Amino acid sequence: MHLRIYLIGFMGSGKTTAGKRLARALDYAFTDLDSMIEERYHVTIPSLFEKYDEHAFRTLEHETLKDTLTLPRHVIATGGGTPCFFNNMELINGSGISVYLRLSPASLHQRLLNSKKKRPLIQRHPPAEVLDYIKRTLDERDPYYLRAHHIVKGEDLDIGALCRLLDKKEAT
Ligand code: S3P
């Protein structure tokens, strides 16, 4: 089996939930990149965006991603923007197996409306404009996400099927 599995995808794609389930199924540890940033710098993500700016957040995100590159037997849920800045996607693909949880803008919108997590990039848009923001940003980000080793449909994700997919990759 691979040492590290990175879950990537848009905000609300279920990376954290799927990551925890996948880690349990594989008997791996689970790490959430946003939580690592918050612990490492003693600051919440919303206050990072508020007190500084997105650029500052991306720098700390990049530095923290580097800390994950040698973690043994880990499933790592990245932030929605992680693959799209610096050489992050190269680092991810060079150090582990990446899985893109791909969902339609409508599904992402629905999930984000129901989510309790505070997301500064969503909150800065009036509710009526969130779907447009998702469509526009997903178009920009897809070229990065599509560089993942595996692309799976994020709606009704089957963790057992994902485990088998990851196993098969190892055998080839
Ligand atoms: C972001 C996604 C968030 C978090 C930050 C920025 C993004 O993580 O890293 O608010 O740029 O898409 P989730 O994808 O876990 O919401």
PDB file of N, CA, C and O in Angstrom, residues 1 8 12 20 43 63 67 70 79 83 88 97 103 107 113 131-133 140 143 147 157 159 163 170:
ATOM      1  N   MET A   1       0.835  -1.206   0.000  1.00  0.00           N
ATOM      2  CA  MET A   1       0.000   0.000   0.000  1.00  0.00           C
ATOM      3  C   MET A   1       0.876   1.264   0.000  1.00  0.00           C
ATOM      4  O   MET A   1       2.032   1.213   0.374  1.00  0.00           O
ATOM      5  N   ILE A   8      -8.117  15.468  -2.627  1.00  0.00           N
ATOM      6  CA  ILE A   8      -8.209  16.844  -3.099  1.00  0.00           C
ATOM      7  C   ILE A   8      -9.608  17.079  -3.689  1.00  0.00           C
ATOM      8  O   ILE A   8     -10.316  16.137  -4.042  1.00  0.00           O
ATOM      9  N   GLY A  12     -16.362  21.613   0.339  1.00  0.00           N
ATOM     10  CA  GLY A  12     -17.648  20.931   0.415  1.00  0.00           C
ATOM     11  C   GLY A  12     -17.680  19.598  -0.321  1.00  0.00           C
ATOM     12  O   GLY A  12     -18.736  18.963  -0.394  1.00  0.00           O
ATOM     13  N   LYS A  20     -11.499  10.486   6.815  1.00  0.00           N
ATOM     14  CA  LYS A  20     -11.572   9.768   8.097  1.00  0.00           C
ATOM     15  C   LYS A  20     -12.023   8.331   7.872  1.00  0.00           C
ATOM     16  O   LYS A  20     -11.488   7.398   8.462  1.00  0.00           O
ATOM     17  N   VAL A  43      -3.863  29.697  15.129  1.00  0.00           N
ATOM     18  CA  VAL A  43      -4.781  30.678  14.559  1.00  0.00           C
ATOM     19  C   VAL A  43      -5.852  29.911  13.779  1.00  0.00           C
ATOM     20  O   VAL A  43      -5.567  28.841  13.228  1.00  0.00           O
ATOM     21  N   GLU A  63       3.724  25.788   3.388  1.00  0.00           N
ATOM     22  CA  GLU A  63       4.726  25.342   4.365  1.00  0.00           C
ATOM     23  C   GLU A  63       4.220  24.113   5.124  1.00  0.00           C
ATOM     24  O   GLU A  63       4.966  23.171   5.370  1.00  0.00           O
ATOM     25  N   ASP A  67       5.230  19.683   5.441  1.00  0.00           N
ATOM     26  CA  ASP A  67       5.364  18.828   6.634  1.00  0.00           C
ATOM     27  C   ASP A  67       4.684  17.477   6.476  1.00  0.00           C
ATOM     28  O   ASP A  67       4.944  16.561   7.249  1.00  0.00           O
ATOM     29  N   THR A  70       6.370  13.492   4.359  1.00  0.00           N
ATOM     30  CA  THR A  70       7.077  12.296   4.843  1.00  0.00           C
ATOM     31  C   THR A  70       6.269  11.535   5.891  1.00  0.00           C
ATOM     32  O   THR A  70       6.781  10.602   6.518  1.00  0.00           O
ATOM     33  N   GLY A  79      -6.896  21.342   1.737  1.00  0.00           N
ATOM     34  CA  GLY A  79      -7.908  22.389   1.591  1.00  0.00           C
ATOM     35  C   GLY A  79      -8.292  22.489   0.111  1.00  0.00           C
ATOM     36  O   GLY A  79      -7.525  22.056  -0.765  1.00  0.00           O
ATOM     37  N   PRO A  83      -4.162  22.414  -4.040  1.00  0.00           N
ATOM     38  CA  PRO A  83      -3.448  21.959  -5.256  1.00  0.00           C
ATOM     39  C   PRO A  83      -3.160  23.081  -6.252  1.00  0.00           C
ATOM     40  O   PRO A  83      -2.375  22.890  -7.173  1.00  0.00           O
ATOM     41  N   ASN A  88       2.307  22.973  -5.319  1.00  0.00           N
ATOM     42  CA  ASN A  88       1.691  22.031  -4.376  1.00  0.00           C
ATOM     43  C   ASN A  88       1.240  20.727  -5.031  1.00  0.00           C
ATOM     44  O   ASN A  88       1.387  19.653  -4.449  1.00  0.00           O
ATOM     45  N   ILE A  97      -0.269   9.275  -3.328  1.00  0.00           N
ATOM     46  CA  ILE A  97      -1.291   9.010  -4.344  1.00  0.00           C
ATOM     47  C   ILE A  97      -2.398  10.025  -4.113  1.00  0.00           C
ATOM     48  O   ILE A  97      -2.855  10.204  -2.980  1.00  0.00           O
ATOM     49  N   LEU A 103     -17.298  16.608  -7.832  1.00  0.00           N
ATOM     50  CA  LEU A 103     -18.754  16.780  -7.698  1.00  0.00           C
ATOM     51  C   LEU A 103     -19.206  17.899  -8.621  1.00  0.00           C
ATOM     52  O   LEU A 103     -18.421  18.797  -8.964  1.00  0.00           O
ATOM     53  N   SER A 107     -24.169  20.040  -6.692  1.00  0.00           N
ATOM     54  CA  SER A 107     -23.975  19.235  -5.472  1.00  0.00           C
ATOM     55  C   SER A 107     -23.129  19.995  -4.456  1.00  0.00           C
ATOM     56  O   SER A 107     -23.420  19.978  -3.253  1.00  0.00           O
ATOM     57  N   LEU A 113     -24.232  24.886   1.438  1.00  0.00           N
ATOM     58  CA  LEU A 113     -25.350  25.544   2.124  1.00  0.00           C
ATOM     59  C   LEU A 113     -25.634  24.865   3.466  1.00  0.00           C
ATOM     60  O   LEU A 113     -26.017  25.505   4.431  1.00  0.00           O
ATOM     61  N   LEU A 131     -23.448  30.133  -6.025  1.00  0.00           N
ATOM     62  CA  LEU A 131     -23.400  29.114  -7.085  1.00  0.00           C
ATOM     63  C   LEU A 131     -22.516  29.587  -8.242  1.00  0.00           C
ATOM     64  O   LEU A 131     -21.705  28.816  -8.776  1.00  0.00           O
ATOM     65  N   ASP A 132     -22.638  30.848  -8.594  1.00  0.00           N
ATOM     66  CA  ASP A 132     -21.797  31.419  -9.660  1.00  0.00           C
ATOM     67  C   ASP A 132     -20.325  31.370  -9.276  1.00  0.00           C
ATOM     68  O   ASP A 132     -19.464  31.062 -10.099  1.00  0.00           O
ATOM     69  N   TYR A 133     -20.059  31.708  -8.027  1.00  0.00           N
ATOM     70  CA  TYR A 133     -18.676  31.666  -7.531  1.00  0.00           C
ATOM     71  C   TYR A 133     -18.122  30.238  -7.638  1.00  0.00           C
ATOM     72  O   TYR A 133     -16.990  30.024  -8.071  1.00  0.00           O
ATOM     73  N   GLU A 140     -11.597  27.297 -12.851  1.00  0.00           N
ATOM     74  CA  GLU A 140     -10.183  27.672 -12.700  1.00  0.00           C
ATOM     75  C   GLU A 140      -9.373  26.559 -12.058  1.00  0.00           C
ATOM     76  O   GLU A 140      -8.199  26.358 -12.366  1.00  0.00           O
ATOM     77  N   PRO A 143      -8.242  22.281 -13.801  1.00  0.00           N
ATOM     78  CA  PRO A 143      -6.992  21.825 -14.429  1.00  0.00           C
ATOM     79  C   PRO A 143      -5.973  21.297 -13.405  1.00  0.00           C
ATOM     80  O   PRO A 143      -5.198  20.394 -13.724  1.00  0.00           O
ATOM     81  N   ARG A 147      -5.160  16.701 -12.377  1.00  0.00           N
ATOM     82  CA  ARG A 147      -3.837  16.061 -12.406  1.00  0.00           C
ATOM     83  C   ARG A 147      -3.736  14.934 -11.358  1.00  0.00           C
ATOM     84  O   ARG A 147      -2.691  14.292 -11.222  1.00  0.00           O
ATOM     85  N   LEU A 157     -20.071   8.609  -2.473  1.00  0.00           N
ATOM     86  CA  LEU A 157     -18.754   7.958  -2.540  1.00  0.00           C
ATOM     87  C   LEU A 157     -18.778   6.608  -1.815  1.00  0.00           C
ATOM     88  O   LEU A 157     -19.268   6.512  -0.696  1.00  0.00           O
ATOM     89  N   ILE A 159     -16.546   4.023  -0.112  1.00  0.00           N
ATOM     90  CA  ILE A 159     -15.181   3.915   0.441  1.00  0.00           C
ATOM     91  C   ILE A 159     -14.562   2.551   0.128  1.00  0.00           C
ATOM     92  O   ILE A 159     -13.375   2.438  -0.168  1.00  0.00           O
ATOM     93  N   CYS A 163     -11.039   1.923  -1.749  1.00  0.00           N
ATOM     94  CA  CYS A 163      -9.951   1.078  -1.223  1.00  0.00           C
ATOM     95  C   CYS A 163      -9.495   0.081  -2.286  1.00  0.00           C
ATOM     96  O   CYS A 163      -8.290  -0.114  -2.479  1.00  0.00           O
ATOM     97  N   GLU A 170      -1.618  -0.464  -6.717  1.00  0.00           N
ATOM     98  CA  GLU A 170      -0.365  -0.963  -6.168  1.00  0.00           C
ATOM     99  C   GLU A 170       0.083  -2.233  -6.906  1.00  0.00           C
ATOM    100  O   GLU A 170       1.260  -2.435  -7.156  1.00  0.00           O
TER     101      GLU A 170
END
